[in-house]
């Protein structure tokens, strides 16, 4: 159900409140995702958003378009998240 929600709303910035509103227990979701994917649901959601930004960059798009595709309002937050994920700066 949660992975389907990510597919339906790829640009959404998911929060713990969203998970609770869907009727899930936070600690159960956290443990299940960690066990199955090696990261939490929120980390999976963030990586999917960053993937959209990466695809924009791969297609030759400007960084600002990649930032917006990934759902980041802040350029510095996008660059920091991207650097953390890839281990290098843009």
CSV table of C-alpha atoms in Angstrom, one decimal:
chain,number,residue,atom,x,y,z
A,1,UNK,CA,0.0,0.0,0.0
A,2,UNK,CA,2.8,2.5,0.9
A,3,UNK,CA,4.8,1.7,-2.2
A,4,UNK,CA,1.7,2.3,-4.2
A,5,UNK,CA,1.2,5.6,-2.5
A,6,UNK,CA,4.7,6.6,-3.6
A,7,UNK,CA,3.9,5.7,-7.2
A,8,UNK,CA,0.7,7.7,-7.1
A,9,UNK,CA,2.3,10.8,-5.6
A,10,UNK,CA,6.0,10.8,-6.6
A,11,UNK,CA,6.5,14.5,-6.0
A,12,UNK,CA,4.9,14.5,-2.5
A,13,UNK,CA,7.2,15.2,0.5
A,14,UNK,CA,6.1,12.4,2.8
A,15,UNK,CA,6.1,12.8,6.5
A,16,UNK,CA,5.4,10.6,9.6
A,17,UNK,CA,2.0,12.4,9.9
A,18,UNK,CA,1.1,11.1,6.4
A,19,UNK,CA,1.9,7.5,7.5
A,20,UNK,CA,-0.2,7.8,10.6
A,21,UNK,CA,-3.1,9.4,8.7
A,22,UNK,CA,-3.1,6.3,6.4
A,23,UNK,CA,-3.6,4.2,9.6
A,24,UNK,CA,-0.1,2.7,9.9
A,25,UNK,CA,2.0,2.4,13.0
A,26,UNK,CA,5.2,4.4,12.5
A,27,UNK,CA,7.5,2.0,14.3
A,28,UNK,CA,6.1,-1.0,12.4
A,29,UNK,CA,6.5,0.7,9.1
A,30,UNK,CA,10.1,1.8,10.0
A,31,UNK,CA,11.1,-1.7,11.0
A,32,UNK,CA,9.4,-3.4,8.0
A,33,UNK,CA,11.0,-1.1,5.5
A,34,UNK,CA,14.4,-1.3,7.2
A,35,UNK,CA,14.3,-5.1,7.1
A,36,UNK,CA,13.0,-5.3,3.5
A,37,UNK,CA,14.8,-2.4,1.8
A,38,UNK,CA,17.6,-1.4,4.2
A,39,UNK,CA,16.1,2.0,4.7
A,40,UNK,CA,13.0,3.6,6.2
A,41,UNK,CA,9.9,4.5,4.1
A,42,UNK,CA,10.8,8.2,4.3
A,43,UNK,CA,14.3,7.4,3.0
A,44,UNK,CA,12.8,5.4,0.1
A,45,UNK,CA,10.4,8.3,-0.7
A,46,UNK,CA,13.3,10.8,-0.6
A,47,UNK,CA,15.5,8.6,-2.9
A,48,UNK,CA,12.6,8.3,-5.4
A,49,UNK,CA,12.3,12.1,-5.5
A,50,UNK,CA,16.0,12.4,-5.9
A,51,UNK,CA,15.9,9.9,-8.7
A,52,UNK,CA,13.6,12.2,-10.6
A,53,UNK,CA,16.1,15.0,-10.2
A,54,UNK,CA,18.9,12.7,-11.3
A,55,UNK,CA,17.0,11.8,-14.4
A,56,UNK,CA,16.5,15.4,-15.3
A,57,UNK,CA,20.3,16.0,-14.9
A,58,UNK,CA,21.1,12.9,-17.0
A,59,UNK,CA,18.9,14.2,-19.8
A,60,UNK,CA,21.0,17.4,-19.8
A,61,UNK,CA,18.6,19.5,-17.8
A,62,UNK,CA,19.7,22.4,-15.7
A,63,UNK,CA,20.2,21.9,-11.9
A,64,UNK,CA,17.2,24.1,-11.1
A,65,UNK,CA,14.9,21.8,-13.2
A,66,UNK,CA,16.4,18.8,-11.4
A,67,UNK,CA,15.8,20.5,-8.0
A,68,UNK,CA,12.2,21.2,-8.9
A,69,UNK,CA,11.6,17.7,-10.3
A,70,UNK,CA,12.9,16.3,-7.1
A,71,UNK,CA,10.4,18.5,-5.1
A,72,UNK,CA,13.0,20.6,-3.4
A,73,UNK,CA,12.3,24.3,-2.8
A,74,UNK,CA,15.8,25.0,-1.5
A,75,UNK,CA,18.7,24.7,-3.8
A,76,UNK,CA,21.1,24.1,-0.9
A,77,UNK,CA,18.9,21.3,0.5
A,78,UNK,CA,18.7,19.6,-2.9
A,79,UNK,CA,22.5,19.8,-3.4
A,80,UNK,CA,23.1,18.5,0.1
A,81,UNK,CA,20.7,15.6,-0.3
A,82,UNK,CA,22.1,14.7,-3.7
A,83,UNK,CA,25.7,14.9,-2.4
A,84,UNK,CA,24.8,12.7,0.6
A,85,UNK,CA,23.1,10.1,-1.7
A,86,UNK,CA,25.9,10.0,-4.3
A,87,UNK,CA,28.9,10.8,-2.1
A,88,UNK,CA,29.8,13.8,-4.2
A,89,UNK,CA,28.6,17.3,-4.9
A,90,UNK,CA,26.8,18.5,-8.0
